[in-house]
Structure formats: C-alpha cells, structure tokens
Amino acid sequence: EAGVAQSPRYKIIEKRQSVAFWCNPISGHATLYWYQQILGQGPKLLIQFQNNGVVDDSQLPKDRFSAERLKGVDSTLKIQPAKLEDSAVYLCASSLDYRDRVDYGYTFGSGTRLTVV
Amino acid sequence: GDSVTQMEGPVTLSEEAFLTINCTYTATGYPSLFWYVQYPGEGLQLLLKATKADDKGSNKGFEATYRKETTSFHLEKGSVQVSDSAVYFCASSGGSYIPTFGRGTSLIVHP
C-alpha cells in the first residue's frame, strides 16, 4: 500500500513569512496526526484529527499554527507568521482509528524540513 | 505526565560490535513501550514493541525487554551492521494512545 505522502520535502522561509505543509494519509485511515520534531528532540504531537474533526489540539500554538482536514482525507498545516524557533521537521502520521493502539498501523510520512531564517 | 529518557548520542561503533541504547520511562499505569527507527531522509518506523512487563520485543536482530522493576526498555543488538546507522527513538504509550517519544539516539556504525 502507498505510504503517507507529505510535501514539500524541504522549505526555507524568512521569519514572519507564512508556510503550508500538505499530508495525504494512507487510504482508509480515519486518524491523522501532525508532529513537530525539533533537531535533537523526539517528535511532539501538535494536532490529531479523526476524519474531519479535531480530537486533540492542546499542543498546537494556535496564535500562529492552524490545521485543517476539510474532507476527512488530506490535511494542511499552516504557520503564519513563522518564527525562528519553528525550524523543525513536521511529520504527518495516520492510523485506521484513533482508538487503535499506537503499535497497530501507525504510519509516519517522511516529513517536511522547515528552516526559518 | 509520561516521559522517556534515552542515553545521549551519538553512539559510534564498528561493524559487528554489540549495541546497547538505554531507555527509561516514567508513566502512570502500565504503558506499552516501543522503539522506532528513523533512517536518513525517512519517517519513523516501528522497530519493536512490548505491551506488558517482562515481554521481549524483537525484530531484525534487535531486542528489548520491558522491565517494570527498573522502568527500563533498553535496546540491544548482538552484531551491528553499517546499515543499522540511524536515529533510534524510545517511546511509551499509556491510555491516551499517543506515544511520548524520547530525544532519540544517533547510531553510527563504521565498516
């Protein structure tokens, strides 16, 4: 089966600019996650969708970050305006259902590496 | 909340050497424990898992045993290869289903 697709692979922007990342999960996966992975740290969950609804966005900096999954399939994560500390890899993951344990079919994409200068 | 502590890297080994990467966790209840691997330019992949105390997870020659008494889940491999060079993440998952990841340990294996 095709994996989790993310684009772009790399992005360099200046601070205060905006940027958007796209994720297409595995077909049929109801749950989609966005993670932020800062260099030297483990991934941190930003937001979790179940179909087109938000399950958990408690760690999302809502003053500058937004995410949507309008049709319950692909998703977009946006940062506006970007700060230097937003430099990180943004990972998307999907699973069949959020009630699945993380060891069942929890698949990560390759990520988008964002550099803010 | 849950937390995971891994040994600092990078860990640099020669091919065929023995590998240990230490991992300890703090969690309420009885979490499941995981090791993920991230090869250069790729996403995280589940390497192995253990869901209860004394379980041993294993895959591709790697092993880790869930030790409740020491709250540890150390990753081991008897003979590493150059192709094992990657970043390894320990993670725990309690009732929230969302894993808590450690900082990752970079492994570099030289021929």
PDB file of C-alpha atoms in Angstrom:
ATOM      1  CA  GLU A   1       0.000   0.000   0.000  1.00  0.00           C
ATOM      2  CA  ALA A   2       1.133   3.539  -0.585  1.00  0.00           C
ATOM      3  CA  GLY A   3       2.557   5.279   2.455  1.00  0.00           C
ATOM      4  CA  VAL A   4       1.815   8.642   3.996  1.00  0.00           C
ATOM      5  CA  ALA A   5       2.681  11.333   1.464  1.00  0.00           C
ATOM      6  CA  GLN A   6       3.997  14.723   2.506  1.00  0.00           C
ATOM      7  CA  SER A   7       5.092  17.776   0.567  1.00  0.00           C
ATOM      8  CA  PRO A   8       7.233  19.689   0.186  1.00  0.00           C
ATOM      9  CA  ARG A   9      10.283  17.782   1.466  1.00  0.00           C
ATOM     10  CA  TYR A  10      12.186  20.965   2.267  1.00  0.00           C
ATOM     11  CA  LYS A  11      11.224  24.598   2.758  1.00  0.00           C
ATOM     12  CA  ILE A  12      13.296  27.656   3.630  1.00  0.00           C
ATOM     13  CA  ILE A  13      11.487  30.870   4.541  1.00  0.00           C
ATOM     14  CA  GLU A  14      12.250  34.125   6.268  1.00  0.00           C
ATOM     15  CA  LYS A  15      10.803  34.861   9.689  1.00  0.00           C
ATOM     16  CA  ARG A  16       7.350  36.449   9.625  1.00  0.00           C
ATOM     17  CA  GLN A  17       6.528  34.732   6.331  1.00  0.00           C
ATOM     18  CA  SER A  18       3.827  32.088   6.085  1.00  0.00           C
ATOM     19  CA  VAL A  19       4.197  28.453   5.026  1.00  0.00           C
ATOM     20  CA  ALA A  20       1.919  25.475   4.451  1.00  0.00           C
ATOM     21  CA  PHE A  21       2.567  21.749   4.526  1.00  0.00           C
ATOM     22  CA  TRP A  22       0.437  19.075   2.949  1.00  0.00           C
ATOM     23  CA  CYS A  23      -0.211  15.488   4.005  1.00  0.00           C
ATOM     24  CA  ASN A  24      -2.117  12.669   2.332  1.00  0.00           C
ATOM     25  CA  PRO A  25      -2.618   9.714   4.696  1.00  0.00           C
ATOM     26  CA  ILE A  26      -2.902   6.062   3.831  1.00  0.00           C
ATOM     27  CA  SER A  27      -6.199   5.349   2.094  1.00  0.00           C
ATOM     28  CA  GLY A  28      -8.899   4.473   4.580  1.00  0.00           C
ATOM     29  CA  HIS A  29      -7.065   5.812   7.633  1.00  0.00           C
ATOM     30  CA  ALA A  30      -9.504   7.865   9.661  1.00  0.00           C
ATOM     31  CA  THR A  31      -6.969   9.352  12.056  1.00  0.00           C
ATOM     32  CA  LEU A  32      -4.294  11.822  11.049  1.00  0.00           C
ATOM     33  CA  TYR A  33      -1.602  13.350  13.261  1.00  0.00           C
ATOM     34  CA  TRP A  34       0.801  16.246  12.821  1.00  0.00           C
ATOM     35  CA  TYR A  35       4.032  16.152  14.820  1.00  0.00           C
ATOM     36  CA  GLN A  36       6.819  18.704  15.237  1.00  0.00           C
ATOM     37  CA  GLN A  37      10.336  17.291  15.552  1.00  0.00           C
ATOM     38  CA  ILE A  38      12.919  19.872  16.591  1.00  0.00           C
ATOM     39  CA  LEU A  39      16.528  18.893  15.974  1.00  0.00           C
ATOM     40  CA  GLY A  40      17.811  16.778  18.841  1.00  0.00           C
ATOM     41  CA  GLN A  41      14.356  16.097  20.251  1.00  0.00           C
ATOM     42  CA  GLY A  42      11.682  13.488  19.826  1.00  0.00           C
ATOM     43  CA  PRO A  43       8.510  14.213  17.880  1.00  0.00           C
ATOM     44  CA  LYS A  44       5.864  16.224  19.698  1.00  0.00           C
ATOM     45  CA  LEU A  45       2.180  15.912  18.793  1.00  0.00           C
ATOM     46  CA  LEU A  46       0.653  19.139  17.502  1.00  0.00           C
ATOM     47  CA  ILE A  47      -2.815  18.036  16.442  1.00  0.00           C
ATOM     48  CA  GLN A  48      -4.845  14.884  15.920  1.00  0.00           C
ATOM     49  CA  PHE A  49      -7.829  14.547  13.555  1.00  0.00           C
ATOM     50  CA  GLN A  50     -10.457  11.839  13.448  1.00  0.00           C
ATOM     51  CA  ASN A  51     -11.983  12.127   9.957  1.00  0.00           C
ATOM     52  CA  ASN A  52     -12.526  15.889   9.605  1.00  0.00           C
ATOM     53  CA  GLY A  53     -12.869  16.605  13.330  1.00  0.00           C
ATOM     54  CA  VAL A  54     -10.160  17.617  15.802  1.00  0.00           C
ATOM     55  CA  VAL A  55      -9.575  15.120  18.630  1.00  0.00           C
ATOM     56  CA  ASP A  56      -6.654  16.878  20.333  1.00  0.00           C
ATOM     57  CA  ASP A  57      -5.003  20.210  19.549  1.00  0.00           C
ATOM     58  CA  SER A  58      -3.836  21.069  23.056  1.00  0.00           C
ATOM     59  CA  GLN A  59      -0.179  21.361  21.978  1.00  0.00           C
ATOM     60  CA  LEU A  60      -0.841  23.462  18.861  1.00  0.00           C
ATOM     61  CA  PRO A  61       0.319  27.112  19.183  1.00  0.00           C
ATOM     62  CA  LYS A  62      -2.951  28.488  17.911  1.00  0.00           C
ATOM     63  CA  ASP A  63      -1.759  32.063  17.646  1.00  0.00           C
ATOM     64  CA  ARG A  64       0.337  31.121  14.632  1.00  0.00           C
ATOM     65  CA  PHE A  65      -0.394  27.500  13.703  1.00  0.00           C
ATOM     66  CA  SER A  66      -3.544  26.215  12.059  1.00  0.00           C
ATOM     67  CA  ALA A  67      -4.527  22.899  10.514  1.00  0.00           C
ATOM     68  CA  GLU A  68      -7.468  21.579   8.605  1.00  0.00           C
ATOM     69  CA  ARG A  69      -8.733  18.344   7.169  1.00  0.00           C
ATOM     70  CA  LEU A  70     -11.865  19.540   5.428  1.00  0.00           C
ATOM     71  CA  LYS A  71     -12.925  16.371   3.623  1.00  0.00           C
ATOM     72  CA  GLY A  72     -11.518  13.944   6.133  1.00  0.00           C
ATOM     73  CA  VAL A  73      -8.748  12.820   3.807  1.00  0.00           C
ATOM     74  CA  ASP A  74      -5.722  15.048   3.183  1.00  0.00           C
ATOM     75  CA  SER A  75      -4.647  17.771   5.567  1.00  0.00           C
ATOM     76  CA  THR A  76      -2.808  21.081   5.553  1.00  0.00           C
ATOM     77  CA  LEU A  77      -0.756  22.555   8.394  1.00  0.00           C
ATOM     78  CA  LYS A  78      -0.041  26.287   8.203  1.00  0.00           C
ATOM     79  CA  ILE A  79       2.281  28.595  10.104  1.00  0.00           C
ATOM     80  CA  GLN A  80       1.653  32.328   9.929  1.00  0.00           C
ATOM     81  CA  PRO A  81       3.815  34.200  10.782  1.00  0.00           C
ATOM     82  CA  ALA A  82       6.812  31.907  11.173  1.00  0.00           C
ATOM     83  CA  LYS A  83       9.409  32.362  13.912  1.00  0.00           C
ATOM     84  CA  LEU A  84      12.987  31.149  14.052  1.00  0.00           C
ATOM     85  CA  GLU A  85      12.050  28.555  16.677  1.00  0.00           C
ATOM     86  CA  ASP A  86       9.619  26.934  14.230  1.00  0.00           C
ATOM     87  CA  SER A  87      12.581  25.421  12.373  1.00  0.00           C
ATOM     88  CA  ALA A  88      11.923  21.689  12.619  1.00  0.00           C
ATOM     89  CA  VAL A  89      10.769  18.636  10.730  1.00  0.00           C
ATOM     90  CA  TYR A  90       6.993  18.409  10.506  1.00  0.00           C
ATOM     91  CA  LEU A  91       5.838  14.814  10.432  1.00  0.00           C
ATOM     92  CA  CYS A  92       2.438  13.524   9.452  1.00  0.00           C
ATOM     93  CA  ALA A  93       1.188  10.123  10.580  1.00  0.00           C
ATOM     94  CA  SER A  94      -2.020   8.196  10.118  1.00  0.00           C
ATOM     95  CA  SER A  95      -3.832   5.224  11.599  1.00  0.00           C
ATOM     96  CA  LEU A  96      -7.071   3.391  10.933  1.00  0.00           C
ATOM     97  CA  ASP A  97      -8.750   4.760  14.045  1.00  0.00           C
ATOM     98  CA  TYR A  98      -7.521   6.851  16.967  1.00  0.00           C
ATOM     99  CA  ARG A  99      -8.621   4.099  19.297  1.00  0.00           C
ATOM    100  CA  ASP A 100      -6.046   1.824  17.681  1.00  0.00           C
ATOM    101  CA  ARG A 101      -3.080   1.402  19.883  1.00  0.00           C
ATOM    102  CA  VAL A 102      -0.031   3.181  18.545  1.00  0.00           C
ATOM    103  CA  ASP A 103       1.624  -0.109  17.676  1.00  0.00           C
ATOM    104  CA  TYR A 104      -1.117  -1.015  15.216  1.00  0.00           C
ATOM    105  CA  GLY A 105      -0.804   0.564  11.792  1.00  0.00           C
ATOM    106  CA  TYR A 106       0.556   3.901  12.967  1.00  0.00           C
ATOM    107  CA  THR A 107       2.495   5.070   9.888  1.00  0.00           C
ATOM    108  CA  PHE A 108       4.677   8.129   9.571  1.00  0.00           C
ATOM    109  CA  GLY A 109       5.464  10.134   6.445  1.00  0.00           C
ATOM    110  CA  SER A 110       8.988  11.285   5.590  1.00  0.00           C
ATOM    111  CA  GLY A 111       8.346  14.778   6.875  1.00  0.00           C
ATOM    112  CA  THR A 112       8.888  18.341   5.711  1.00  0.00           C
ATOM    113  CA  ARG A 113      12.072  20.014   6.917  1.00  0.00           C
ATOM    114  CA  LEU A 114      11.398  23.700   7.585  1.00  0.00           C
ATOM    115  CA  THR A 115      14.193  26.206   8.047  1.00  0.00           C
ATOM    116  CA  VAL A 116      13.256  29.719   9.172  1.00  0.00           C
ATOM    117  CA  VAL A 117      15.997  32.292   8.632  1.00  0.00           C
TER     118      VAL A 117
ATOM    119  CA  GLY B   1       2.769  13.207  32.550  1.00  0.00           C
ATOM    120  CA  ASP B   2       4.628  10.442  30.819  1.00  0.00           C
ATOM    121  CA  SER B   3       8.269  10.949  29.926  1.00  0.00           C
ATOM    122  CA  VAL B   4      11.015   8.949  28.256  1.00  0.00           C
ATOM    123  CA  THR B   5      14.754   9.373  28.801  1.00  0.00           C
ATOM    124  CA  GLN B   6      17.318   7.984  26.380  1.00  0.00           C
ATOM    125  CA  MET B   7      21.063   7.945  26.501  1.00  0.00           C
ATOM    126  CA  GLU B   8      22.754  10.777  24.643  1.00  0.00           C
ATOM    127  CA  GLY B   9      24.358  10.091  21.318  1.00  0.00           C
ATOM    128  CA  PRO B  10      25.933   9.709  19.009  1.00  0.00           C
ATOM    129  CA  VAL B  11      26.844   6.122  19.644  1.00  0.00           C
ATOM    130  CA  THR B  12      29.723   5.167  17.362  1.00  0.00           C
ATOM    131  CA  LEU B  13      30.550   1.502  16.837  1.00  0.00           C
ATOM    132  CA  SER B  14      32.494  -0.701  14.496  1.00  0.00           C
ATOM    133  CA  GLU B  15      30.656  -3.265  12.429  1.00  0.00           C
ATOM    134  CA  GLU B  16      29.824  -6.479  14.354  1.00  0.00           C
ATOM    135  CA  ALA B  17      30.084  -4.731  17.737  1.00  0.00           C
ATOM    136  CA  PHE B  18      27.457  -5.161  20.454  1.00  0.00           C
ATOM    137  CA  LEU B  19      24.906  -2.381  20.788  1.00  0.00           C
ATOM    138  CA  THR B  20      23.040  -1.136  23.831  1.00  0.00           C
ATOM    139  CA  ILE B  21      20.931   2.016  23.859  1.00  0.00           C
ATOM    140  CA  ASN B  22      19.451   2.762  27.268  1.00  0.00           C
ATOM    141  CA  CYS B  23      15.881   3.925  27.754  1.00  0.00           C
ATOM    142  CA  THR B  24      13.934   4.584  30.951  1.00  0.00           C
ATOM    143  CA  TYR B  25      10.384   5.805  31.292  1.00  0.00           C
ATOM    144  CA  THR B  26       8.017   7.347  33.791  1.00  0.00           C
ATOM    145  CA  ALA B  27       4.321   6.693  33.384  1.00  0.00           C
ATOM    146  CA  THR B  28       1.196   6.069  35.353  1.00  0.00           C
ATOM    147  CA  GLY B  29      -0.208   2.604  35.000  1.00  0.00           C
ATOM    148  CA  TYR B  30       1.242   0.122  32.573  1.00  0.00           C
ATOM    149  CA  PRO B  31       2.229   1.725  29.285  1.00  0.00           C
ATOM    150  CA  SER B  32       3.192  -0.042  26.117  1.00  0.00           C
ATOM    151  CA  LEU B  33       6.804   0.547  25.113  1.00  0.00           C
ATOM    152  CA  PHE B  34       8.293   0.956  21.658  1.00  0.00           C
ATOM    153  CA  TRP B  35      11.460   1.501  19.742  1.00  0.00           C
ATOM    154  CA  TYR B  36      11.198   3.449  16.498  1.00  0.00           C
ATOM    155  CA  VAL B  37      13.980   3.884  13.934  1.00  0.00           C
ATOM    156  CA  GLN B  38      14.475   6.815  11.589  1.00  0.00           C
ATOM    157  CA  TYR B  39      16.814   6.318   8.650  1.00  0.00           C
ATOM    158  CA  PRO B  40      18.219   9.432   6.957  1.00  0.00           C
ATOM    159  CA  GLY B  41      15.564  11.261   4.966  1.00  0.00           C
ATOM    160  CA  GLU B  42      12.770   8.922   6.042  1.00  0.00           C
ATOM    161  CA  GLY B  43       9.916   8.886   8.524  1.00  0.00           C
ATOM    162  CA  LEU B  44       9.849   6.961  11.773  1.00  0.00           C
ATOM    163  CA  GLN B  45       9.287   3.220  11.506  1.00  0.00           C
ATOM    164  CA  LEU B  46       8.211   0.964  14.320  1.00  0.00           C
ATOM    165  CA  LEU B  47      11.122  -1.362  15.116  1.00  0.00           C
ATOM    166  CA  LEU B  48       9.725  -3.373  18.018  1.00  0.00           C
ATOM    167  CA  LYS B  49       7.264  -3.179  20.862  1.00  0.00           C
ATOM    168  CA  ALA B  50       6.329  -4.722  24.219  1.00  0.00           C
ATOM    169  CA  THR B  51       2.938  -4.327  25.811  1.00  0.00           C
ATOM    170  CA  LYS B  52       3.408  -5.777  29.298  1.00  0.00           C
ATOM    171  CA  ALA B  53       6.062  -6.408  31.923  1.00  0.00           C
ATOM    172  CA  ASP B  54       8.736  -8.989  31.051  1.00  0.00           C
ATOM    173  CA  ASP B  55       7.682  -9.039  27.392  1.00  0.00           C
ATOM    174  CA  LYS B  56      10.572  -9.066  24.943  1.00  0.00           C
ATOM    175  CA  GLY B  57      10.139  -7.286  21.641  1.00  0.00           C
ATOM    176  CA  SER B  58      12.381  -8.315  18.780  1.00  0.00           C
ATOM    177  CA  ASN B  59      12.875  -7.505  15.117  1.00  0.00           C
ATOM    178  CA  LYS B  60      15.775  -7.538  12.639  1.00  0.00           C
ATOM    179  CA  GLY B  61      18.174  -8.791  15.320  1.00  0.00           C
ATOM    180  CA  PHE B  62      17.232  -6.031  17.774  1.00  0.00           C
ATOM    181  CA  GLU B  63      15.729  -6.883  21.163  1.00  0.00           C
ATOM    182  CA  ALA B  64      14.341  -5.004  24.139  1.00  0.00           C
ATOM    183  CA  THR B  65      12.779  -6.322  27.344  1.00  0.00           C
ATOM    184  CA  TYR B  66      10.078  -4.468  29.296  1.00  0.00           C
ATOM    185  CA  ARG B  67      11.466  -4.201  32.842  1.00  0.00           C
ATOM    186  CA  LYS B  68       8.830  -2.826  35.156  1.00  0.00           C
ATOM    187  CA  GLU B  69      11.002  -3.006  38.267  1.00  0.00           C
ATOM    188  CA  THR B  70      13.628  -0.713  36.721  1.00  0.00           C
ATOM    189  CA  THR B  71      11.200   1.127  34.375  1.00  0.00           C
ATOM    190  CA  SER B  72      13.540   0.408  31.504  1.00  0.00           C
ATOM    191  CA  PHE B  73      13.363  -0.782  27.911  1.00  0.00           C
ATOM    192  CA  HIS B  74      16.962  -0.942  26.694  1.00  0.00           C
ATOM    193  CA  LEU B  75      17.599  -1.711  23.028  1.00  0.00           C
ATOM    194  CA  GLU B  76      20.254  -4.323  22.204  1.00  0.00           C
ATOM    195  CA  LYS B  77      21.736  -5.964  19.151  1.00  0.00           C
ATOM    196  CA  GLY B  78      24.477  -8.536  19.193  1.00  0.00           C
ATOM    197  CA  SER B  79      26.240  -7.548  15.975  1.00  0.00           C
ATOM    198  CA  VAL B  80      25.524  -4.211  14.290  1.00  0.00           C
ATOM    199  CA  GLN B  81      25.878  -3.517  10.591  1.00  0.00           C
ATOM    200  CA  VAL B  82      26.627  -0.328   8.704  1.00  0.00           C
ATOM    201  CA  SER B  83      23.020  -0.374   7.503  1.00  0.00           C
ATOM    202  CA  ASP B  84      21.842  -0.003  11.128  1.00  0.00           C
ATOM    203  CA  SER B  85      23.134   3.570  11.178  1.00  0.00           C
ATOM    204  CA  ALA B  86      20.068   5.657  12.019  1.00  0.00           C
ATOM    205  CA  VAL B  87      18.393   7.523  14.854  1.00  0.00           C
ATOM    206  CA  TYR B  88      16.569   5.344  17.389  1.00  0.00           C
ATOM    207  CA  PHE B  89      13.644   6.643  19.440  1.00  0.00           C
ATOM    208  CA  CYS B  90      12.236   5.044  22.554  1.00  0.00           C
ATOM    209  CA  ALA B  91       8.551   5.754  23.199  1.00  0.00           C
ATOM    210  CA  SER B  92       5.861   4.912  25.708  1.00  0.00           C
ATOM    211  CA  SER B  93       2.126   4.946  25.318  1.00  0.00           C
ATOM    212  CA  GLY B  94      -0.423   4.867  28.076  1.00  0.00           C
ATOM    213  CA  GLY B  95      -4.156   5.160  27.956  1.00  0.00           C
ATOM    214  CA  SER B  96      -4.047   8.178  25.646  1.00  0.00           C
ATOM    215  CA  TYR B  97      -2.865   6.022  22.715  1.00  0.00           C
ATOM    216  CA  ILE B  98      -0.497   8.848  21.772  1.00  0.00           C
ATOM    217  CA  PRO B  99       3.167   7.950  22.198  1.00  0.00           C
ATOM    218  CA  THR B 100       5.603  10.048  24.205  1.00  0.00           C
ATOM    219  CA  PHE B 101       8.978   9.992  22.485  1.00  0.00           C
ATOM    220  CA  GLY B 102      12.481  10.281  23.859  1.00  0.00           C
ATOM    221  CA  ARG B 103      15.003  12.636  22.274  1.00  0.00           C
ATOM    222  CA  GLY B 104      16.460   9.984  20.023  1.00  0.00           C
ATOM    223  CA  THR B 105      19.918   8.399  19.942  1.00  0.00           C
ATOM    224  CA  SER B 106      22.002   8.554  16.800  1.00  0.00           C
ATOM    225  CA  LEU B 107      23.871   5.366  15.943  1.00  0.00           C
ATOM    226  CA  ILE B 108      26.851   5.474  13.582  1.00  0.00           C
ATOM    227  CA  VAL B 109      28.359   2.178  12.511  1.00  0.00           C
ATOM    228  CA  HIS B 110      31.742   2.168  10.763  1.00  0.00           C
ATOM    229  CA  PRO B 111      32.899  -0.636   8.454  1.00  0.00           C
TER     230      PRO B 111
END
